[in-house]
Short mmCIF file of C-alpha atoms and ligand atoms in Angstrom, two decimals:
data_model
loop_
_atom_site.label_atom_id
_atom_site.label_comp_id
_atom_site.label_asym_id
_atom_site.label_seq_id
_atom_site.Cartn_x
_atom_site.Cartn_y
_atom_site.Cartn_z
CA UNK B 15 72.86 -139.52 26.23
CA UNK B 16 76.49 -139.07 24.49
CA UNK B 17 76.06 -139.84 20.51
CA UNK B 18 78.07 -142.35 19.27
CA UNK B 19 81.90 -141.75 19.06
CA UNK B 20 84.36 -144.35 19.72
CA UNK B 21 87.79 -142.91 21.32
CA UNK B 22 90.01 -146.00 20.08
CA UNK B 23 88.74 -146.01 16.35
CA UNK B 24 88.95 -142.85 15.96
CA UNK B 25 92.55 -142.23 16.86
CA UNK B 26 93.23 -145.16 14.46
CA UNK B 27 91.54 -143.55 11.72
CA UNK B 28 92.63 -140.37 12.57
CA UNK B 29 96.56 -141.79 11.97
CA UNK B 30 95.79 -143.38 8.65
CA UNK B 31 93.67 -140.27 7.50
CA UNK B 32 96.81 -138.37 8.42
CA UNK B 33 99.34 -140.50 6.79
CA UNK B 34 97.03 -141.04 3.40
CA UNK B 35 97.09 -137.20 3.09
CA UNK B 36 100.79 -137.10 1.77
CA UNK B 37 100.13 -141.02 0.17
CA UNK B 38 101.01 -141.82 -3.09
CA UNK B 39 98.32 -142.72 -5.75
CA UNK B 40 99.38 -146.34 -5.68
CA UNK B 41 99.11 -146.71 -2.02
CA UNK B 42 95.64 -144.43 -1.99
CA UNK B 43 94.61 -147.43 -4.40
CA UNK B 44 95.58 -150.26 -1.98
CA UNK B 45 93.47 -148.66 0.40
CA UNK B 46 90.50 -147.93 -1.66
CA UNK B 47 90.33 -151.21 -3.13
CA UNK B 48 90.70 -152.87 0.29
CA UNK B 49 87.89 -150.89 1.22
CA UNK B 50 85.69 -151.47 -1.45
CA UNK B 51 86.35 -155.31 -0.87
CA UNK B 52 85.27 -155.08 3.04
CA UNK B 53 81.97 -152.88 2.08
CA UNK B 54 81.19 -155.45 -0.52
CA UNK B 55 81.29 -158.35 1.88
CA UNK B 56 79.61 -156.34 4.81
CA UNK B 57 76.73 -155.56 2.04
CA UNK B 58 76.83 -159.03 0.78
CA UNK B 59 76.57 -160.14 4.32
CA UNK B 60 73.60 -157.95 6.13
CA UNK B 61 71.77 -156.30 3.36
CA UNK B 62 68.85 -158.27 2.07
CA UNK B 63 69.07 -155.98 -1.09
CA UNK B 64 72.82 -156.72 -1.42
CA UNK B 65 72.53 -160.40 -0.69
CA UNK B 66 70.67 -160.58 -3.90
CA UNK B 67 73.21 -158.41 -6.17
CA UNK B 68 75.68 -159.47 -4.98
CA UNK B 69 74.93 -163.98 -5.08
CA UNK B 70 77.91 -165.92 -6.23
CA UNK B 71 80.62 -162.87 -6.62
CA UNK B 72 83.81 -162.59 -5.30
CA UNK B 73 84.29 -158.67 -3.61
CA UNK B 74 88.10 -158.89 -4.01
CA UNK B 75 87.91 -159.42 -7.99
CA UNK B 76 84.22 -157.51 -8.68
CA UNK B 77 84.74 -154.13 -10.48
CA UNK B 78 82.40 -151.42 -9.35
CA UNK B 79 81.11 -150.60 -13.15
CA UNK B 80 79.38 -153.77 -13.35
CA UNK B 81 77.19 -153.01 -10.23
CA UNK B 82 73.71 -151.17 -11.20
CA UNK B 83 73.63 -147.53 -10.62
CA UNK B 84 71.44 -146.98 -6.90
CA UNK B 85 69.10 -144.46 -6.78
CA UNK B 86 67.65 -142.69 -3.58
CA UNK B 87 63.61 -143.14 -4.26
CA UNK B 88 64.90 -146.91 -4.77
CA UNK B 89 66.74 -147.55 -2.01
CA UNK B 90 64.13 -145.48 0.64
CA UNK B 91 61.35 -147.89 -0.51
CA UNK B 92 63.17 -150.70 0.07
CA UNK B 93 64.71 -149.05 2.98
CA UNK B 94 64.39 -152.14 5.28
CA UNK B 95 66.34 -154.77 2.93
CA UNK B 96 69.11 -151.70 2.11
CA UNK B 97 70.43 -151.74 5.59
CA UNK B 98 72.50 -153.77 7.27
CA UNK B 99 71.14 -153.61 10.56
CA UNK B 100 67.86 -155.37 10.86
CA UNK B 101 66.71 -153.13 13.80
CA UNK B 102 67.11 -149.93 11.89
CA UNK B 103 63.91 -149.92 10.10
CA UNK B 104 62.48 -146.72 8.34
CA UNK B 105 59.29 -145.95 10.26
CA UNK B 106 60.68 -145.39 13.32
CA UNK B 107 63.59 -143.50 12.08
CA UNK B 108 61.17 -140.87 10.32
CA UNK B 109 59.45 -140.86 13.24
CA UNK B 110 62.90 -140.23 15.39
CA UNK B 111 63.71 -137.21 12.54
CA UNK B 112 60.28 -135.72 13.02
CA UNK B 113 60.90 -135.24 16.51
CA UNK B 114 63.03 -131.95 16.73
CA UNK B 115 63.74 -132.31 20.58
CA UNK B 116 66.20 -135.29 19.51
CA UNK B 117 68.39 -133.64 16.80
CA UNK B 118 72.16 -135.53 17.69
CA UNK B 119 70.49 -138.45 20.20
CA UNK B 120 72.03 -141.65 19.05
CA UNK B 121 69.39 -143.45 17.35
CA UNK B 122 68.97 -147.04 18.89
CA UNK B 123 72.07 -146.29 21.90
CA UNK B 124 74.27 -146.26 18.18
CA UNK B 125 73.47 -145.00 15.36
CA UNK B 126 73.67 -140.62 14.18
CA UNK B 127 70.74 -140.60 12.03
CA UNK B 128 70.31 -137.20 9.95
CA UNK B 129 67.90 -136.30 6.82
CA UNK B 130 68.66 -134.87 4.05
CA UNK B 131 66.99 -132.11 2.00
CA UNK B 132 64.73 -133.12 -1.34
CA UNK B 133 66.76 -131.32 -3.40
CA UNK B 134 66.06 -134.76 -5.92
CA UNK B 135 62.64 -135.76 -4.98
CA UNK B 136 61.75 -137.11 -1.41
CA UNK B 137 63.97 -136.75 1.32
CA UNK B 138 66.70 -139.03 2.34
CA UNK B 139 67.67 -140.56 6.03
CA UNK B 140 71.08 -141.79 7.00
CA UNK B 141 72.23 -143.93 9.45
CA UNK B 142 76.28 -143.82 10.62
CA UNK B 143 77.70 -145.97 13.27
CA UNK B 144 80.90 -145.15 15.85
CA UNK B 145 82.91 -146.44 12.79
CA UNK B 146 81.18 -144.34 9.86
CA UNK B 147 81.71 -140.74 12.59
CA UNK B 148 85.21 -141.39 12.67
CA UNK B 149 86.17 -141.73 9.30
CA UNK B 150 83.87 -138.30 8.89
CA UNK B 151 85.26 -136.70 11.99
CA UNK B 152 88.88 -137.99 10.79
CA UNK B 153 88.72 -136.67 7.41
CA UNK B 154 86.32 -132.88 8.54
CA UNK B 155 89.53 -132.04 11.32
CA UNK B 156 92.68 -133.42 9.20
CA UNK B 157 91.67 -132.35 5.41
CA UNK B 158 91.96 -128.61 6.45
CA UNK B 159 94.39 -126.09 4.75
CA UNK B 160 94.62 -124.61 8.19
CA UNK B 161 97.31 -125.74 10.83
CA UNK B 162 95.37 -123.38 12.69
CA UNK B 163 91.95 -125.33 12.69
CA UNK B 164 93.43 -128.56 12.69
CA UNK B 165 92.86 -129.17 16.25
CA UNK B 166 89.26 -130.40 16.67
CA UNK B 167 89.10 -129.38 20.30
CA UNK B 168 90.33 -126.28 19.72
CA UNK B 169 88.75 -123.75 22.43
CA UNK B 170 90.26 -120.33 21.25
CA UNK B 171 87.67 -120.02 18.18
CA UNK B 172 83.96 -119.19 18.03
CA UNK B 173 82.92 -120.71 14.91
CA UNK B 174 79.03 -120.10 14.19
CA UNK B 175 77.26 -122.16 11.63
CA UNK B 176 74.65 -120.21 9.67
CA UNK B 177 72.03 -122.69 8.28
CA UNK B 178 68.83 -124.59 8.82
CA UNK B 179 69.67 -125.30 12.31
CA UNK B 180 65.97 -126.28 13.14
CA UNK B 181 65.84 -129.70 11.27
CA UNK B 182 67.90 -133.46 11.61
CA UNK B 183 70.47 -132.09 8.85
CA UNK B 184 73.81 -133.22 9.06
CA UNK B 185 75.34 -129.98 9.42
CA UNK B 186 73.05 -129.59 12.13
CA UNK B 187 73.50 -133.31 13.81
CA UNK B 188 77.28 -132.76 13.47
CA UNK B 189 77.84 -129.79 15.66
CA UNK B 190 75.15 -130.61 18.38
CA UNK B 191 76.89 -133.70 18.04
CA UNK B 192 80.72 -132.26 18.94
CA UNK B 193 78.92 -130.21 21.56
CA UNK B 194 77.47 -132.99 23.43
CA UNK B 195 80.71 -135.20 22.92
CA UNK B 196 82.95 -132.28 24.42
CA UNK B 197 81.27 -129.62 26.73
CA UNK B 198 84.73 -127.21 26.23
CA UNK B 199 83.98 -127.02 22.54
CA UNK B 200 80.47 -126.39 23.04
CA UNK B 201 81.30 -122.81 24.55
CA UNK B 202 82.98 -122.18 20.48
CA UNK B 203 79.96 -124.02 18.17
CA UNK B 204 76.97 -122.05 17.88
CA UNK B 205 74.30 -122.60 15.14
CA UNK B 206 72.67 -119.41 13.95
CA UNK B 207 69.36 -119.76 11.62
CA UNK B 208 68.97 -118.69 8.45
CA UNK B 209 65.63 -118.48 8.42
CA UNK B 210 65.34 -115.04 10.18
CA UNK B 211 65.20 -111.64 8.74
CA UNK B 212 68.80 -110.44 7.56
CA UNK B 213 69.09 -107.67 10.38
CA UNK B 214 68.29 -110.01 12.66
CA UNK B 215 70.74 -112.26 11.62
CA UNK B 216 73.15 -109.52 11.33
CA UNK B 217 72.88 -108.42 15.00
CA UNK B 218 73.24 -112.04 16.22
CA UNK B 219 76.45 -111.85 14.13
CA UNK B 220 77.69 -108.89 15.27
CA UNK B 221 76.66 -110.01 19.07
CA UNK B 222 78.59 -113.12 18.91
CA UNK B 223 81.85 -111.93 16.46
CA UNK B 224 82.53 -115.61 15.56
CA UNK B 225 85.85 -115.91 14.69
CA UNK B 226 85.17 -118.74 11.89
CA UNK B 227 81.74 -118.40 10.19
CA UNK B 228 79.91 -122.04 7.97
CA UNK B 229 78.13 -121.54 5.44
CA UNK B 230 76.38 -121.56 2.02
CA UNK B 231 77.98 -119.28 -0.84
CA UNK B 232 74.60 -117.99 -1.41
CA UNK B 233 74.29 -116.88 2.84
CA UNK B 234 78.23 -115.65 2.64
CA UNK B 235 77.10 -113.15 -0.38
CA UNK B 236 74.06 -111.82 1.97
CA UNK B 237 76.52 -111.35 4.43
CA UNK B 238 79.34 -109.89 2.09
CA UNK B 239 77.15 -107.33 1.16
CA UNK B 240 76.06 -106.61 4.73
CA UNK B 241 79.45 -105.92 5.73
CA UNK B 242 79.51 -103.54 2.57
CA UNK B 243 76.94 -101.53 3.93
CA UNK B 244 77.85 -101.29 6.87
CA UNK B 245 75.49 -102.96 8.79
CA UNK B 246 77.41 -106.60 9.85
CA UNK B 247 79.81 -104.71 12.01
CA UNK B 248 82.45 -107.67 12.80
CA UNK B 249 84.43 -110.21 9.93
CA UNK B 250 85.57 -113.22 10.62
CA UNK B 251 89.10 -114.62 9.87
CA UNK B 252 87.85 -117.15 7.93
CA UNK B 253 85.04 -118.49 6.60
CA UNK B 254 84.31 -122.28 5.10
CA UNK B 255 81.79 -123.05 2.74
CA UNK B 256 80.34 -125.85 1.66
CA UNK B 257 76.89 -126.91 0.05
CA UNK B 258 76.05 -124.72 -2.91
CA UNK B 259 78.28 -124.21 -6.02
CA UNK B 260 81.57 -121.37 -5.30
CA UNK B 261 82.78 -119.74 -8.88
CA UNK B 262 85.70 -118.13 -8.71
CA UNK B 263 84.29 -114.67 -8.85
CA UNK B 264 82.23 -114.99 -5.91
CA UNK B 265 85.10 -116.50 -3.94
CA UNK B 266 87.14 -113.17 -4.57
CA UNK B 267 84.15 -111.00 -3.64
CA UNK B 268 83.74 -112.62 -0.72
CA UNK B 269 87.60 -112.51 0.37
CA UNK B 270 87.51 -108.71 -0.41
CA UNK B 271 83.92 -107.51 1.43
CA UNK B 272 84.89 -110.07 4.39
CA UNK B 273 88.76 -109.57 4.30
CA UNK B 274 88.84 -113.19 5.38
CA UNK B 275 90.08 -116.25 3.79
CA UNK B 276 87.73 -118.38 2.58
CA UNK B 277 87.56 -122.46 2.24
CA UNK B 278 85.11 -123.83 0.61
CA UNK B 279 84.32 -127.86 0.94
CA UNK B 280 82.30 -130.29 -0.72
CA UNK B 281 80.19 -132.86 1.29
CA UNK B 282 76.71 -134.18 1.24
CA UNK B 283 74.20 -135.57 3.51
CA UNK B 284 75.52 -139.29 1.51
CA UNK B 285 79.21 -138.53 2.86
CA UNK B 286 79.65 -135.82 5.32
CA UNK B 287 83.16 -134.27 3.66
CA UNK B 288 83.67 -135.81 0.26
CA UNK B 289 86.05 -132.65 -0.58
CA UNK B 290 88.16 -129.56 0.98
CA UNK B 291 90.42 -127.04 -0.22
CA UNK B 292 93.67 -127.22 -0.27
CA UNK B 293 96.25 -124.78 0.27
CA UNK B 294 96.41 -124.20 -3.62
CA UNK B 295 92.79 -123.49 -3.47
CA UNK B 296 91.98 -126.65 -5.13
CA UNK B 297 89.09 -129.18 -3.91
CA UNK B 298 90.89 -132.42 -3.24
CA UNK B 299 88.63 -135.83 -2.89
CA UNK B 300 88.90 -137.76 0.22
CA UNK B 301 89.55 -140.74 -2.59
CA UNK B 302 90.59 -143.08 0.28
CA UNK B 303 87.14 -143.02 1.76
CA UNK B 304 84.79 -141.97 -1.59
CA UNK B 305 84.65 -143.37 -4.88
CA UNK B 306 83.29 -140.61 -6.97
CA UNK B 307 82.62 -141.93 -10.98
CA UNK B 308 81.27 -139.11 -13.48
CA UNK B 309 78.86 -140.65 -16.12
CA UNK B 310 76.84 -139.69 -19.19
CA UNK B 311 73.23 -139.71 -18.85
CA UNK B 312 73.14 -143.52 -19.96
CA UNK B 313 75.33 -143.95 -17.22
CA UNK B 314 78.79 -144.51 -18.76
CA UNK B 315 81.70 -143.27 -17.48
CA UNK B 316 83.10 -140.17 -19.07
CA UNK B 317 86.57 -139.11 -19.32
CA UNK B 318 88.73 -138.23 -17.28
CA UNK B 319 88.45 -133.73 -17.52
CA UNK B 320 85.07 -133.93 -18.50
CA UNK B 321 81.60 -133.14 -16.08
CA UNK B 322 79.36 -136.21 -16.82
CA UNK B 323 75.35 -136.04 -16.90
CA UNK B 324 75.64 -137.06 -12.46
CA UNK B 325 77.83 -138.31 -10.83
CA UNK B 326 77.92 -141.75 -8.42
CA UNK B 327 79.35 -142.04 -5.10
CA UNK B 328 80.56 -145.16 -3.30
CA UNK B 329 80.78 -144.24 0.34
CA UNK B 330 83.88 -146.78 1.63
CA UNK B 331 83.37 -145.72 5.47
CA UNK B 332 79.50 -146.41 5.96
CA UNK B 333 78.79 -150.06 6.48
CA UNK B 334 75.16 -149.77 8.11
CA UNK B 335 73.56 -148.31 5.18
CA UNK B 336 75.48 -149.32 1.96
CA UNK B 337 76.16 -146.58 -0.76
CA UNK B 338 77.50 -147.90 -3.94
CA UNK B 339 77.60 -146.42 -7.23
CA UNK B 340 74.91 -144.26 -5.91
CA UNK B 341 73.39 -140.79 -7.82
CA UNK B 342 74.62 -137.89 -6.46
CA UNK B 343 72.92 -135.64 -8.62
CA UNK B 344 76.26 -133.57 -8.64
CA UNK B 345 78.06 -133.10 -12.00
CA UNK B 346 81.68 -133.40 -10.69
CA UNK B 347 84.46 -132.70 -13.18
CA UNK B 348 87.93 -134.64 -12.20
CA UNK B 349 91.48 -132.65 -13.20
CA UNK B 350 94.18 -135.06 -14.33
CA UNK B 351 96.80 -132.46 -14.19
CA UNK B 352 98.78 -132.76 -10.43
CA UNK B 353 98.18 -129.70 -8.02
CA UNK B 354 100.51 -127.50 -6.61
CA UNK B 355 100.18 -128.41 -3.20
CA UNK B 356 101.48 -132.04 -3.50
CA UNK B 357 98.50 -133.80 -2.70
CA UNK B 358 98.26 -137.23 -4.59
CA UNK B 359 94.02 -136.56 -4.10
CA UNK B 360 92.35 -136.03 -7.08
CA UNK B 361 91.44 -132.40 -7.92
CA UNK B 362 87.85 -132.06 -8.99
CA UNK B 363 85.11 -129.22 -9.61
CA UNK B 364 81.48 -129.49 -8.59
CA UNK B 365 78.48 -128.02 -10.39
CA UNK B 366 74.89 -128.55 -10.24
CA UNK B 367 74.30 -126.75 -6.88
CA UNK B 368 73.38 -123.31 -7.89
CA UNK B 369 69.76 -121.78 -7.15
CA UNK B 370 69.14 -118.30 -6.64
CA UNK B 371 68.95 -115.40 -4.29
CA UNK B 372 65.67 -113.29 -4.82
CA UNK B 373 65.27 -109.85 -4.95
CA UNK B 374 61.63 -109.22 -4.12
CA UNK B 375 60.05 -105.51 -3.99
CA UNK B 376 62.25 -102.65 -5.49
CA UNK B 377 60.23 -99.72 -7.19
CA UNK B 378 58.50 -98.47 -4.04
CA UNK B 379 59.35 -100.78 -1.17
CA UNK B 380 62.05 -101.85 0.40
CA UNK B 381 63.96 -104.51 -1.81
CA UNK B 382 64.27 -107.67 0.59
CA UNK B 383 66.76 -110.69 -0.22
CA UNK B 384 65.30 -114.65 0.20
CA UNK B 385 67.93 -116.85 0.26
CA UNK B 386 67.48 -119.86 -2.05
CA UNK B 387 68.38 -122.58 0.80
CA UNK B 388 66.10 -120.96 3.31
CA UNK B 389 63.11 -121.29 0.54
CA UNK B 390 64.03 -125.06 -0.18
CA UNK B 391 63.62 -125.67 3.76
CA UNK B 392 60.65 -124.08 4.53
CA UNK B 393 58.34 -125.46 1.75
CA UNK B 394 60.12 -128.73 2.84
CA UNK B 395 59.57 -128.50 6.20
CA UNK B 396 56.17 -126.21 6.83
CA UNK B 397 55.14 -127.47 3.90
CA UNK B 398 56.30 -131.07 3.14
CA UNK B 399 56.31 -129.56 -0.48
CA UNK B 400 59.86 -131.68 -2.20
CA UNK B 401 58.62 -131.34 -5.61
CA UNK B 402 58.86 -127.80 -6.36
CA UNK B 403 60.42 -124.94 -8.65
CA UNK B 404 59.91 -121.15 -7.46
CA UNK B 405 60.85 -118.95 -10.39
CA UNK B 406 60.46 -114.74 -9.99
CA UNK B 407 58.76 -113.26 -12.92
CA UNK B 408 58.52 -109.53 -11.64
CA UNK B 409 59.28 -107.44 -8.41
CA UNK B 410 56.38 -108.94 -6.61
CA UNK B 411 55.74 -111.99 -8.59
CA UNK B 412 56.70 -115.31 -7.95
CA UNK B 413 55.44 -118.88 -9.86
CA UNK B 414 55.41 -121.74 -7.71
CA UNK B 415 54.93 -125.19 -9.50
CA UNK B 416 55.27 -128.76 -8.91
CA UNK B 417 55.08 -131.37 -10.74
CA UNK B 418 52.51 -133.46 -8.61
CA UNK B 419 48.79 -133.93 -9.87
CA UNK B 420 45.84 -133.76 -8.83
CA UNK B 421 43.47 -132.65 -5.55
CA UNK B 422 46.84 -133.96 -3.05
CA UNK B 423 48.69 -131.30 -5.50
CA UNK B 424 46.51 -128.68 -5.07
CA UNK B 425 46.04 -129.08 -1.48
CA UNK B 426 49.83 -129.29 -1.49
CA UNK B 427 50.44 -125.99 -2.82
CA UNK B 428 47.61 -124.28 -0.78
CA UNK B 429 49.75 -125.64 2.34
CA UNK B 430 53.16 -124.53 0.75
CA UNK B 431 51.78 -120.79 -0.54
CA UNK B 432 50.46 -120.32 2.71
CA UNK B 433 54.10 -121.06 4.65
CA UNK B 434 55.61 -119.39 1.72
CA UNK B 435 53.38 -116.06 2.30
CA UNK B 436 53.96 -116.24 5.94
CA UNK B 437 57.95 -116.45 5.80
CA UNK B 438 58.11 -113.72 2.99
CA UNK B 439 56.22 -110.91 5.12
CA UNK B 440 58.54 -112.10 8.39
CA UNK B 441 61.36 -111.46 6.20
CA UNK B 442 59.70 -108.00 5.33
CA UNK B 443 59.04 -108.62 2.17
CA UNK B 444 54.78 -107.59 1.88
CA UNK B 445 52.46 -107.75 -1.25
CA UNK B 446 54.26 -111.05 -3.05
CA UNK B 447 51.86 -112.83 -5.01
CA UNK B 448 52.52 -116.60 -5.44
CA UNK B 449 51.16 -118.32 -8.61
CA UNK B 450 50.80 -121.56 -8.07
CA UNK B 451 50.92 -124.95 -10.71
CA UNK B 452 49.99 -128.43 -10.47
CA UNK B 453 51.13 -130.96 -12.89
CA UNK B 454 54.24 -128.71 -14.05
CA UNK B 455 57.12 -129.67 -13.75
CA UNK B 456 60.12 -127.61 -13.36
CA UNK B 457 62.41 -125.87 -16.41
CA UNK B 458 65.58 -127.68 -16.76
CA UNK B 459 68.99 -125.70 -16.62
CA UNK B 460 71.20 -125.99 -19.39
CA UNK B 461 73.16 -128.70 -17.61
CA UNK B 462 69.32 -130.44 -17.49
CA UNK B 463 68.95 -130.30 -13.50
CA UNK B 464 65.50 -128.60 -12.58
CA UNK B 465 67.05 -125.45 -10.33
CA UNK B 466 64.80 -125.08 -7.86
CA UNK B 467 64.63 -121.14 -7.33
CA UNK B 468 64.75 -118.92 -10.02
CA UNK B 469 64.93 -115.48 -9.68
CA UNK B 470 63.77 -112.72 -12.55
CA UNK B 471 66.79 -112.09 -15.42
CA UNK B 472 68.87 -109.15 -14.40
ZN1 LIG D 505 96.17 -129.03 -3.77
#
């Protein structure tokens, strides 16, 4: 079965995507606020939630701040009321995610459903339509610094994705997606898992040579330093990524080790490319699709140059499954000063995405690297373990503690040490011993999020 994708609206959107790249800020405006006005009334219209909120307001004179802020263990438990479609109802769409062998089949004959990660408590599901895909596919193939890459068909490349490529993720939807949609491009798309030992990985890289790799900062680094060594034989002329926090530093280090450029995004499993780089090297918001709005922790708007306590998105391109003013979890800092590059798209700078690679064994064993994404998704997955922070305290020492009480706690962590163990001595890293803590919950960061893998001070 072909997942949805709608030749006609995409080629519209595709045009006005293209034209709105070199828009003015006025005319980005027009558009955004026409937007807003059409989710408003497609909310006020099919969502049972929405029909309340929004009783007796006009969409074409509300302004967004006087909305309530819409958090995700909210809107999941009302899941049912949230949407817009009346057939789309929860318990059949976690069991449709739970079923691997479907990853990409549209969901109903219609709908791309992926999960997301629970990175902020329980995990999310997301429903797009025909409409929602081509404003993402529109905006992933046309917000590109590279002429080069700008052609979504585009059969000359072998880009690999290097990821959880075992789950519903978006990443994961998206590209079996595109390879069911177009079987040329399904020859250049390969997902590659993250999840296996780094010389395995390594050899499946060097195997394939993909001429554009996609990935986390904290995989790229792994990979940086393979290529140091000596081991990851082949580099890539660019690489794009996306998901994790990019300082500047590591950007160069990875530009040197790989020799490659590198583009980093910004996107979520709430809004599939909220940001990419621009020629400049500046992250530009899609700001005709995505409201972003910074707040304080009381959830007032901040300045404008200043990274609130979260930030909230309103997703203008997803009518099925209404986003408004909803927590990102992000803190997303927005740049009044123009950029280089022309673009009328607000510059902005992400933080709040930043866990860390361990470095387990050392002395007298081999020292083995865990990468902090590929912890997060197997205590999710083998584990079903969301509420969790695993901080190093030695070579061989690691403290895993959630936040959960009680026996369902305890039987919780059995479950998740046991998955943990069993991943850390595939990765070749023997002899670990996992402490684990009920009713903890996780240190906060400085910037107050709980950072879900720690490792030991350097
Ligand atoms: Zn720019």
């Amino acid at each position: 079965m072909l997942p949805p994708f709608d030749p006609w609206l995409t080629s519209c959107v595709t045009l006005d995507v293209a034209a709105a790249s070199r828009a003015s800020e006025a005319a980005l405006a027009g558009r955004r606020a026409r937007r807003l006005a059409d989710l408003l009334r497609s909310a006020a219209r099919g969502s049972a939630l929405y029909r309340k909120l929004l009783a007796g307001r006009d969409p074409d004179k509300l302004r967004l701040e006087e909305l309530p802020i819409a958090r995700k263990p909210e809107l999941m438990r009302q899941f049912d009321e949230w949407v817009t479609d009346p057939a789309l109802r929860l318990d059949a769409l976690r069991r449709f995610v739970a079923d691997r062998t479907r990853i990409a089949d549209p969901f109903l004959g219609r709908y791309v459903v992926w999960e997301s990660s629970g990175s902020s408590g329980e995990p999310g599901v997301f429903a797009q339509d025909a409409r929602a895909m081509a404003v993402y596919d529109a905006l992933e193939f046309w917000r590109r610094p590279f002429q080069r890459m700008m052609d979504p068909w585009s059969v000359g490349e072998r880009i690999a994705f290097v990821g959880a490529t075992g789950g519903h993720f978006a990443s994961t939807v998206s590209i079996e997606r595109l390879r069911r949609l177009n079987p040329a491009l399904a020859r250049s798309l390969h997902g590659i898992s993250f999840l296996q030992p780094a010389d395995r990985l390594v050899a499946e890289l060097n195997a394939l040579a993909p001429t554009v790799i996609a990935t986390y900062p904290s995989v790229a680094v792994l990979l940086a330093e393979e290529r140091l060594a000596g081991r990851l034989e082949m580099a890539p002329r660019e690489l794009w990524t996306g998901g994790e926090d990019l300082s500047t530093a590591t950007c160069e280090f990875l530009q040197q080790a790989l020799g490659c450029q590198v583009v980093n995004s910004y996107g979520a499993s709430e809004f599939l490319t909220l940001a990419a780089e621009c020629s400049s090297g500046s992250l530009h918001l899609n700001c005709d699709w995505a409201i972003l709005e910074s707040v304080d922790e009381s959830g007032r708007q901040v300045p404008m140059g200043e990274a609130g306590a979260t930030t909230l998105l309103t997703n203008l391109a997803n009518h099925v499954q209404p986003l408004i003013r909803y927590d990102l979890g992000d803190r997303v800092t927005q740049r009044a000063s123009a950029c280089a590059c022309g673009s009328h798209h607000p510059v902005i700078e992400v933080q709040g995405r930043n866990d860390d690679t361990l470095r387990l064994g050392g002395a007298d064993t081999r020292m083995v690297r865990i990468l902090p994404l590929a912890v997060s998704t197997v205590l999710e997955e083998d584990a079903a373990l969301f509420d969790f922070q695993l901080e190093q305290q030695g070579p061989c020492d690691l403290v895993l503690r959630t936040g959960l009480h009680g026996k369902s706690a305890d039987a919780s962590l059995r479950r998740a040490r046991a998955a943990l163990s069993a991943f850390l001595v595939q990765q070749g890293a023997a002899g670990v011993h996992i402490h684990c803590r009920s009713g903890e919950a996780g240190r906060r960061s400085r910037s107050g999020k709980v950072q879900r893998v720690v490792a030991a001070p350097a």
